[in-house]
Tab-separated table of C-alpha atoms in Angstrom:
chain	number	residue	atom	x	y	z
A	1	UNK	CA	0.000	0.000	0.000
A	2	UNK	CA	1.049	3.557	-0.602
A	3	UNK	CA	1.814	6.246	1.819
A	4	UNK	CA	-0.596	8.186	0.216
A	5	UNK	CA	-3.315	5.269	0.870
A	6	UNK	CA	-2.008	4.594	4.041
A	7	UNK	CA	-2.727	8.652	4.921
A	8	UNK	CA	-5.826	8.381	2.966
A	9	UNK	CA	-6.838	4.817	5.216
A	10	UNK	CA	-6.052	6.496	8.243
A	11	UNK	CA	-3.988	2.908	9.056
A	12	UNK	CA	-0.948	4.639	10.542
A	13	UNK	CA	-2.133	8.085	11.378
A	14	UNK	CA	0.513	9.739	8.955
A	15	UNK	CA	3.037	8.115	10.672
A	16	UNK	CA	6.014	6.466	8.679
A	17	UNK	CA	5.850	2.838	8.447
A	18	UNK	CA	9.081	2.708	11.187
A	19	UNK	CA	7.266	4.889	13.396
A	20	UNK	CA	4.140	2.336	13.744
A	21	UNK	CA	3.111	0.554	17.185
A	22	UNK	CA	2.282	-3.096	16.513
A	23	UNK	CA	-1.333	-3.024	17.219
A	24	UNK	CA	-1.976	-5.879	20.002
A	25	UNK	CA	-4.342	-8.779	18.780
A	26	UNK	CA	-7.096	-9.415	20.447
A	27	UNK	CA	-8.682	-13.225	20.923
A	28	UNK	CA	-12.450	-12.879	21.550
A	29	UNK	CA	-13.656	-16.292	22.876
A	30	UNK	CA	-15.966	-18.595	20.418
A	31	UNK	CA	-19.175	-19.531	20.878
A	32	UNK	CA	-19.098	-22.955	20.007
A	33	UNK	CA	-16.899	-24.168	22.799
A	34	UNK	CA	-18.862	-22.445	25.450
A	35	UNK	CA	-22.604	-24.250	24.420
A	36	UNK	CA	-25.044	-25.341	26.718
A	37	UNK	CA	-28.308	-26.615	27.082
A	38	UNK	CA	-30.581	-24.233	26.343
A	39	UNK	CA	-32.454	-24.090	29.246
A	40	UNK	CA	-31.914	-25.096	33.324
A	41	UNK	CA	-34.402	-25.519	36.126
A	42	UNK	CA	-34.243	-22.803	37.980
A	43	UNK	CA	-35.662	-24.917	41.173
A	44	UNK	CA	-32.855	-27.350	41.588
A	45	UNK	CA	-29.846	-24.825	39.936
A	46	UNK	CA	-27.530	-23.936	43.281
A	47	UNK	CA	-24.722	-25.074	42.960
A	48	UNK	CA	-22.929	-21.677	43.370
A	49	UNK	CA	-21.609	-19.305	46.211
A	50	UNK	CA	-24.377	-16.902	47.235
A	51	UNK	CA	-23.517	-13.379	49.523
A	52	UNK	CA	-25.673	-13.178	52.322
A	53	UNK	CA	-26.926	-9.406	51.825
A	54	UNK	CA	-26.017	-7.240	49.405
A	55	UNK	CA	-22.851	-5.348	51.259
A	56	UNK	CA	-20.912	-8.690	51.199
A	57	UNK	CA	-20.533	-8.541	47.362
A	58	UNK	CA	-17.361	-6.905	46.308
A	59	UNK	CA	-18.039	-5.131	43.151
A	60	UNK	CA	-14.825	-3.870	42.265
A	61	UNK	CA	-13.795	-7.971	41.308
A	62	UNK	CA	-16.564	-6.640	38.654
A	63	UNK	CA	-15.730	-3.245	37.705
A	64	UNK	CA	-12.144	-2.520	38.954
A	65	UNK	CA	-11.558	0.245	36.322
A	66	UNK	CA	-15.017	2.371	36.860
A	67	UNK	CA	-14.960	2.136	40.562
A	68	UNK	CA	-11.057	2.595	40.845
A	69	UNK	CA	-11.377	6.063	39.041
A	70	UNK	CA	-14.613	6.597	41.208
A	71	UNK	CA	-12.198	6.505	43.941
A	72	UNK	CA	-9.522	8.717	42.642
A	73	UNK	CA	-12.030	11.415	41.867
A	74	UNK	CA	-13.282	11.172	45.499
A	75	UNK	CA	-9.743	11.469	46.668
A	76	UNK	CA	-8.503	13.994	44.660
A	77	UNK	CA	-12.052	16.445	45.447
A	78	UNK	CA	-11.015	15.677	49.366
A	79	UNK	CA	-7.520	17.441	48.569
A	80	UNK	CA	-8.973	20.027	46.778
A	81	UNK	CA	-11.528	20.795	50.250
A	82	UNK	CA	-8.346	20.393	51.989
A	83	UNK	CA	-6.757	22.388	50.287
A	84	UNK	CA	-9.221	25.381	49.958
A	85	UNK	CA	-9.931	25.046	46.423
A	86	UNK	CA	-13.249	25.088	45.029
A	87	UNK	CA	-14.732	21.645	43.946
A	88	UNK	CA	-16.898	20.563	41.928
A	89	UNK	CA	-20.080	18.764	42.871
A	90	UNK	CA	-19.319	15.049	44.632
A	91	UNK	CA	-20.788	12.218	46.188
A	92	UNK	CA	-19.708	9.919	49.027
A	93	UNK	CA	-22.510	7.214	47.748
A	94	UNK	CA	-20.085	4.492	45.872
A	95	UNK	CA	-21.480	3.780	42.427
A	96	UNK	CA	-23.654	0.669	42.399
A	97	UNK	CA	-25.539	-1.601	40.020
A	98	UNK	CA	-28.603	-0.231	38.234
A	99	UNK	CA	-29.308	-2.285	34.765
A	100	UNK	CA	-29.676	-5.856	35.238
A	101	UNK	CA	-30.184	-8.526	31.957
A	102	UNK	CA	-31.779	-11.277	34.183
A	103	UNK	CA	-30.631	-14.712	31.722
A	104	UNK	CA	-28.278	-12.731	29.639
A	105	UNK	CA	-27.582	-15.876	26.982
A	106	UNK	CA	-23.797	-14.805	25.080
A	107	UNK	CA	-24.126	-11.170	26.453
A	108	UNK	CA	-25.367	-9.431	23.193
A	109	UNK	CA	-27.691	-6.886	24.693
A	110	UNK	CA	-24.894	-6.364	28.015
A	111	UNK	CA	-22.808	-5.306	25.491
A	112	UNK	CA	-24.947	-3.039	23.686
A	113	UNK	CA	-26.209	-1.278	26.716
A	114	UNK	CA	-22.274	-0.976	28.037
A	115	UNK	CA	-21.903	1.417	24.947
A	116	UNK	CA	-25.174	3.507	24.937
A	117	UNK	CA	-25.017	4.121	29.065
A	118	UNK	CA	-21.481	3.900	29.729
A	119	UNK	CA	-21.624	5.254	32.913
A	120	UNK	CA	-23.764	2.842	34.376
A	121	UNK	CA	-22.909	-0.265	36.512
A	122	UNK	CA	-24.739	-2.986	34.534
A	123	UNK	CA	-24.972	-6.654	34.932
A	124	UNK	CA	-26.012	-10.049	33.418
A	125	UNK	CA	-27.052	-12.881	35.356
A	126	UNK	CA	-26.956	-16.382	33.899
A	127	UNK	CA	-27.406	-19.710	35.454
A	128	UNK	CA	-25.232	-21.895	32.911
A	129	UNK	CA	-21.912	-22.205	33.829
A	130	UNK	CA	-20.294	-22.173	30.018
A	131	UNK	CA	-22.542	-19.330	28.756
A	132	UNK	CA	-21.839	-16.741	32.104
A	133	UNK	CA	-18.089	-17.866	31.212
A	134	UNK	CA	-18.265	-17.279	27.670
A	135	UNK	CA	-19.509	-13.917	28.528
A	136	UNK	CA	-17.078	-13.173	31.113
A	137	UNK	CA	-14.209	-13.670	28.671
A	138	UNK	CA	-16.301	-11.594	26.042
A	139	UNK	CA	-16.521	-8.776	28.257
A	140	UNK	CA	-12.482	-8.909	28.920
A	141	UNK	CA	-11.281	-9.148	25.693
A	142	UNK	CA	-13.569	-5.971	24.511
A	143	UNK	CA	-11.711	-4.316	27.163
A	144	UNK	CA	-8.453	-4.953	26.221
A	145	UNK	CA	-9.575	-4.221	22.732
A	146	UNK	CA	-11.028	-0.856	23.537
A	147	UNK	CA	-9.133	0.289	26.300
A	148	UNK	CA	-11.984	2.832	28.329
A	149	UNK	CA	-14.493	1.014	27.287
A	150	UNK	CA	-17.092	-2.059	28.272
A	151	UNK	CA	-15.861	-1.305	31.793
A	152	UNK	CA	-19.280	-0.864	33.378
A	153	UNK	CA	-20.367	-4.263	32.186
A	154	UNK	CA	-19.974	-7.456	33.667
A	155	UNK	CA	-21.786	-10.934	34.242
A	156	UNK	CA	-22.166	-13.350	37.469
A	157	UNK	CA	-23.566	-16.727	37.315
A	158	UNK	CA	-26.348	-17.205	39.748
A	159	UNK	CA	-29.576	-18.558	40.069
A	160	UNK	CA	-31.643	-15.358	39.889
A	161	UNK	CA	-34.947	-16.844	40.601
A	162	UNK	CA	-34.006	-17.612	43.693
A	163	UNK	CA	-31.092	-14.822	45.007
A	164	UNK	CA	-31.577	-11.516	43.288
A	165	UNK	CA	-32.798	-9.961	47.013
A	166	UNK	CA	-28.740	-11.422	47.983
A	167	UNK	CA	-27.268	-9.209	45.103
A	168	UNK	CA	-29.725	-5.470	45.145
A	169	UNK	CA	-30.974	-3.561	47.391
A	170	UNK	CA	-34.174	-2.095	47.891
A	171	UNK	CA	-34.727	0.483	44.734
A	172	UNK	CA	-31.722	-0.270	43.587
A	173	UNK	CA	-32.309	-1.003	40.094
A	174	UNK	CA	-33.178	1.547	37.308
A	175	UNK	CA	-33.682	-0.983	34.298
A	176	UNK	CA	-34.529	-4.856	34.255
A	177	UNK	CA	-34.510	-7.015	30.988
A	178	UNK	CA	-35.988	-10.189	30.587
A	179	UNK	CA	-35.389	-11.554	26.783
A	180	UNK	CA	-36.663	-14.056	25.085
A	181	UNK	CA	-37.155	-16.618	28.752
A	182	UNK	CA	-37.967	-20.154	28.784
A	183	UNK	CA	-41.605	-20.667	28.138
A	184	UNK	CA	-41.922	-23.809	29.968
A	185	UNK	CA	-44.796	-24.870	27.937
A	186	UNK	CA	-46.484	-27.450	30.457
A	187	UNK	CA	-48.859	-26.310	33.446
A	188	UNK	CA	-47.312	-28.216	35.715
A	189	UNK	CA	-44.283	-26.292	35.116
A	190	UNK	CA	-45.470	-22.820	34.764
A	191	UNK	CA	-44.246	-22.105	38.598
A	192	UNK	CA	-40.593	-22.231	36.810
A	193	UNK	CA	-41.356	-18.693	34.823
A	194	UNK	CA	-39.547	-15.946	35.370
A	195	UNK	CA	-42.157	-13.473	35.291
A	196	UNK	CA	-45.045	-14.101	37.853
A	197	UNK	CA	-46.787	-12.632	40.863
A	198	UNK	CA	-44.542	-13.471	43.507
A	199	UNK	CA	-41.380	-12.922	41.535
A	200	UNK	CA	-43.309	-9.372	40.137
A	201	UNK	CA	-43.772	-8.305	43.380
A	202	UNK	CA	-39.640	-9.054	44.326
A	203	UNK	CA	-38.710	-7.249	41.260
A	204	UNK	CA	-40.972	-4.022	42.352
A	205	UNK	CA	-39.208	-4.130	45.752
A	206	UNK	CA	-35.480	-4.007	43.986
A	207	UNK	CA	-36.983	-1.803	41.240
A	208	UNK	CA	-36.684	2.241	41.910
A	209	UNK	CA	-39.872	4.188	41.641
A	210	UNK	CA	-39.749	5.003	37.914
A	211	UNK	CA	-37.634	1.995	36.305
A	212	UNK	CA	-38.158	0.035	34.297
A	213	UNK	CA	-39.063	-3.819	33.522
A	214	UNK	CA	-38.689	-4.939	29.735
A	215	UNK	CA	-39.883	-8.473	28.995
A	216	UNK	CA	-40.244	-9.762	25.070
A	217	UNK	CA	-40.832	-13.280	23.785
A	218	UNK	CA	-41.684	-15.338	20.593
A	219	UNK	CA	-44.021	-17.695	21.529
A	220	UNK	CA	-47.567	-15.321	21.791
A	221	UNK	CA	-48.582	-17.711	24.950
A	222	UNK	CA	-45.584	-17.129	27.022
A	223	UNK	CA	-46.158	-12.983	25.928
A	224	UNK	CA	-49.822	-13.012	26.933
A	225	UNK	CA	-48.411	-14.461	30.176
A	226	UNK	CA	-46.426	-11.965	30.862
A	227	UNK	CA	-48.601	-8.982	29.762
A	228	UNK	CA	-51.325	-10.561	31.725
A	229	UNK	CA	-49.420	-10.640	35.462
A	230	UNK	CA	-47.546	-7.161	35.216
A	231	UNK	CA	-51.176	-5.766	34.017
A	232	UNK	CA	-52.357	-7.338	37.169
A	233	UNK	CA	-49.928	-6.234	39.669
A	234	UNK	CA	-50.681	-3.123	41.349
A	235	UNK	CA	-47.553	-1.926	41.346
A	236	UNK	CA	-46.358	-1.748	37.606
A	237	UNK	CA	-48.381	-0.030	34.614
A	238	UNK	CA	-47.461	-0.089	31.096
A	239	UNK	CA	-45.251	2.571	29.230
A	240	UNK	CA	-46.945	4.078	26.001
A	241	UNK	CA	-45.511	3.214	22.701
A	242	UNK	CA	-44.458	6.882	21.970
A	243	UNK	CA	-42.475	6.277	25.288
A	244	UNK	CA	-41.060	3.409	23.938
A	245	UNK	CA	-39.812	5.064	20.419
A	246	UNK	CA	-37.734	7.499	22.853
A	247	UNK	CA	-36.057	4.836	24.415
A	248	UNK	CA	-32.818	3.439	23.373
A	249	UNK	CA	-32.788	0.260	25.479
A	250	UNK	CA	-36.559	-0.747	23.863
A	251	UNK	CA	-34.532	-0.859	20.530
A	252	UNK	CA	-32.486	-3.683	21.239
A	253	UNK	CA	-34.472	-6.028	22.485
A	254	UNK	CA	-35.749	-8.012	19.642
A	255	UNK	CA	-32.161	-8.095	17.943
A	256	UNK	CA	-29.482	-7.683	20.755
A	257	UNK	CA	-29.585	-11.391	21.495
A	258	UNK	CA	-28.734	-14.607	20.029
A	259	UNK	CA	-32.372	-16.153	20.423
A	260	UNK	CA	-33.611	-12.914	18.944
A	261	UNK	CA	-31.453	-12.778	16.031
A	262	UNK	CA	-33.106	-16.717	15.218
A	263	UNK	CA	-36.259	-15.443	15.502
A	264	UNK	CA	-35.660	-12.737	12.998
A	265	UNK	CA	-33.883	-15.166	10.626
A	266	UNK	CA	-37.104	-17.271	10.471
A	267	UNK	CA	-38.997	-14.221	10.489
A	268	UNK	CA	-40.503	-14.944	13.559
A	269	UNK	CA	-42.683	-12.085	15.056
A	270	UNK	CA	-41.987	-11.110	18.859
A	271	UNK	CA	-44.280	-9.481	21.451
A	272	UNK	CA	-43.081	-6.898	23.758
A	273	UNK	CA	-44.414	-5.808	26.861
A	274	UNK	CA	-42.730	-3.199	29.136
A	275	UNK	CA	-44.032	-2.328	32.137
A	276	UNK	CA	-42.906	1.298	35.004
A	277	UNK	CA	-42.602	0.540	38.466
A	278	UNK	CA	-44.967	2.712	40.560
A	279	UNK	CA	-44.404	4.878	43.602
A	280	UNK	CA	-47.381	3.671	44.940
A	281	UNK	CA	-49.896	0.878	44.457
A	282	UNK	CA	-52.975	1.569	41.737
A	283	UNK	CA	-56.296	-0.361	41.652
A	284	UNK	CA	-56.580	-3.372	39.857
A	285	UNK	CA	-59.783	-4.486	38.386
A	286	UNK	CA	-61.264	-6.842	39.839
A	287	UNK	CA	-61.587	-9.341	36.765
A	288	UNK	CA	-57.970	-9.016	36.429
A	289	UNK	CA	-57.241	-9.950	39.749
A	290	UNK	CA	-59.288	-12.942	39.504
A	291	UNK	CA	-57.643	-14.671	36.501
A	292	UNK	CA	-54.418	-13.796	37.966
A	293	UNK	CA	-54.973	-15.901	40.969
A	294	UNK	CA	-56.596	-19.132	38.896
A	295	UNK	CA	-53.646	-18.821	36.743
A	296	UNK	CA	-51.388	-19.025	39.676
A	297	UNK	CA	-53.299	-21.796	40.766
């Protein structure tokens, strides 16, 4: 190639071929020797280390980069006090986890979302072992590509049916995602979904007043489902579609994952159904109420 085309290309930034730095190459992991069953039970997955509250989690094993130049911020503002200088604004609260991808699969929409809200703490919870470690060596080889980046993103295998109240605190959570979930097709296994009353109501307690809870499937039973309990749950009403158009995170949820990208491919058609956390309960009508419970039952 020609220095011209090399200027032209950008490849060297107008630097003489002797002048280069060898650019590092990155190894991204492969999918194909991190598969997996598709699906776990979620009532006899536990086979993990779980913290007892919240405060026992060390998140910086997670996000050493983002909360290490938290930290230096916070110190260097205390000199500046100290010191009599004027400072600009601070706060003592230590950054914390507010998007959650609840069964993240390979990471697709983690990644997206690292990007669009980079300075938010996000994470992806996945029960099976060789996905969550597919997507924790995803996550570190985009960082070593793109040095500053993907460092508010990171994944933790757990059974989240069960432990999320171990992991978040009360309001905690801005943003939860739910994509594409295992329909468990049989009644007798319905109890295994990831969206229901019980769980709706755990998600509402870790949810802030204001977030939100995104949920989209391809199977129109398992979306009915869904739509049905969060319209029947007192504390979560739906966000409009013009709402929706605003919002970047809505975008990616029929394409940011694997599953969704299949469903495309066959030309599939999804439903989704996002739902706001309320401040405070509203009134549910009675019919509503009713079918939830004989569903439950």
């Amino acid at each position: 190639m020609s220095p011209k085309r090399d200027r032209e290309d950008g490849s060297n930034d107008g630097k003489p071929q002797h002048e280069r730095k060898p650019k590092e190459e990155v190894t991204h992991p492969r999918k194909r020797f991190y598969r997996a069953r598709a699906h776990s039970n979620p009532l006899n997955v536990a086979d993990f280390d779980v913290p007892t509250r919240p405060d026992d989690l060390d998140w910086s094993e997670h996000f050493p980069e983002f909360l290490q130049e938290w930290r230096d911020r916070q110190q260097q503002q205390q000199q500046q006090q100290e010191a009599g200088a004027a400072a600009g604004p601070s706060s003592s609260e230590t950054p914390a986890v507010r998007f959650v991808d609840i069964g993240c699969g390979f990471g697709g929409l983690l990644v997206k979302l690292s990007t669009i809200y980079p300075d938010t703490l996000m994470l992806g919870m996945e029960i099976r072992d060789k996905v969550s470690a597919y997507v924790r060596e995803r996550i570190a080889a985009l960082r070593r590509e793109q040095p500053g980046s993907y460092r508010n993103a990171s994944v933790l295998r757990t059974n989240a049916m069960k432990y999320l109240p171990n992991y978040f605190k009360k309001g905690q959570l801005t943003k939860m995602f739910f994509l594409f979930p295992d329909p468990h097709f049989k009644a007798a296994n319905h109890r295994r979904r990831i969206i229901n009353t019980h769980l709706l109501t755990e998600y509402a307690h870790l949810l802030a007043p204001g977030g939100w809870l995104y949920t989209i499937s391809d199977v129109p039973e398992l979306g009915e489902w869904m739509k049905a309990k969060l319209e029947a749950h007192p504390l979560f009403e739906r966000v409009s579609e013009e709402e929706l158009e605003a919002d970047p995170a809505a975008g990616l949820l029929a394409l940011s994952s694997e599953e969704g990208q299949k469903v495309a491919r066959n030309g599939g058609a999804t439903y989704r159904n996002v739902y706001r956390r309320l401040a405070a309960p509203r009134k549910v009508a009675p019919a509503a109420a009713d079918a939830e419970a004989e569903a439950d039952a």
